[in-house]
């Protein structure tokens, strides 16, 4: 299985290491022989149709860019790499952007056009054009997978789609952004908004563009992905009624606590789509603290089920990509 | 798909109704045309190779036994029904028993011997002889499914097996018995053990044989099923180190609360298997209240994921049987 990786940050590097460390297991248990044939980052590229060495890739990146990979480095962009290199799967890990979702969208549509299956952990393209990307995948008869976009290593999408098969999910609500949940948890513990935000920044939890977290964009993007994938809705980011946490004050939090509740940034799909600070009773399974994510799915005959896990982390997200690779491998075998 | 149902209590009746109410949907979406050809309860049987009417079955049962089904009633036992009637799937819903697990085990082995797939929501046979029953299923080339035995309508087994595929689960811990959790929650709210137990009994939460709940047998049975299915262990009920909740007193509960924890009956698989009252921090996702069930799975690369839902209920368990039917249908199509 020949793989192109676009973007080589924490997730891309974790993935390369995981492919290396699990290569025997992946081959023995699933018949997958994963070979990274090309990687592009913002500084350039590395290509080798016979397979790049994950350790050397990471070493080159640490020194600046994969372009420094000994003997195989070059100046190609992700788009050029996809255009010129044969591969089975393109894995899109560049930074999520919600204005035009580039270069992620171009990478995805380019790869699909060349018959590659796509795994995206970049939420931007999915948030802005989920319905058209799934149509394009169908048209090109390739698979589009994105387990890592919601819940990191926690298989939330998969749970809703597979474990609840045979059921009609009627609504769901989730805490989908660990950063804002960490800030709100800090405020519940007595910190001011500014203190809690500074604490979260100090721990590296806040996106460089802090609006993605604080204005609920990240949560809204995940809500859009869930609504499309789980509920079969055809919606994009513009369809979400969105309020962030900037106006939550300690008074709100104290009042909620006195009423046995906590203020959380909740993403809800119950016909409409909205992201807003809401009170949740502390005994509710959805009421998780710290950086945890949680989603409660309500279905017609099985009641409400909640799934909880850490929402981020390079190695966890990389392991979700491995699950997507297994899915794609199984799909290729059926063809 | 011809179905025999052994046992016709709350779950069996809910299943019959669900098959009726969802028949169009099951056929349109999954190609399943479910036909109940035989039902046995403790008072007798009803058989009709062309299909029994769910409403009449339930009406006959309400009047005493399915034996009263107009024109199709008889005195056959479950074993005789299985021996004499052709069917594709036998659904075992008789009461869980942990001394000899009969008549459930005889129903299951008899059905397998006649080439029927088996769905069991009866935990007894699985708790006492999971390894040999799965071997027997393999030998007879039939499928054995039991989603409803753990978590009722909450797809805990499925989540661990499917959504976490590609991962090695290294350990898990769960609150697997809603009744004891309800009692312990009541004690945390200030009731004595006796008061909380009486409350649970008044609500119909306690098994007729209360030892199943209070001595941790039910939780241990579910632990055995999870350990076999999820971890590939070959264990039975005798392998569980088990302590129930009879000796938990309000002093323990108060002390735990003062330390920010709650006492829960926890089933753990971390190399060994044990069921015992343990303290869990109240902020831990596993620390659920009331009749909720929860299991936290820890895997090598994806961290810890917790799944929470109501553990029982006739309609929820019946919907888990429908999921098993879909699984079996998909397996039959592959043959």
PDB file of C-alpha atoms in Angstrom, chain A residues 76 79-86 114 116:
ATOM      1  CA  UNK A  76       7.727  19.742  -4.689  1.00  0.00           C
ATOM      2  CA  UNK A  79      -0.148  19.235  -5.092  1.00  0.00           C
ATOM      3  CA  UNK A  80       2.815  18.489  -7.334  1.00  0.00           C
ATOM      4  CA  UNK A  81       3.621  15.360  -5.370  1.00  0.00           C
ATOM      5  CA  UNK A  82       0.094  14.047  -5.831  1.00  0.00           C
ATOM      6  CA  UNK A  83       0.176  14.948  -9.535  1.00  0.00           C
ATOM      7  CA  UNK A  84       3.430  13.155 -10.272  1.00  0.00           C
ATOM      8  CA  UNK A  85       3.623  10.190  -7.950  1.00  0.00           C
ATOM      9  CA  UNK A  86       1.642   6.949  -8.035  1.00  0.00           C
ATOM     10  CA  UNK A 114      -5.905  10.413  -9.689  1.00  0.00           C
ATOM     11  CA  UNK A 116      -6.264   7.591  -4.724  1.00  0.00           C
TER      12      UNK A 116
END
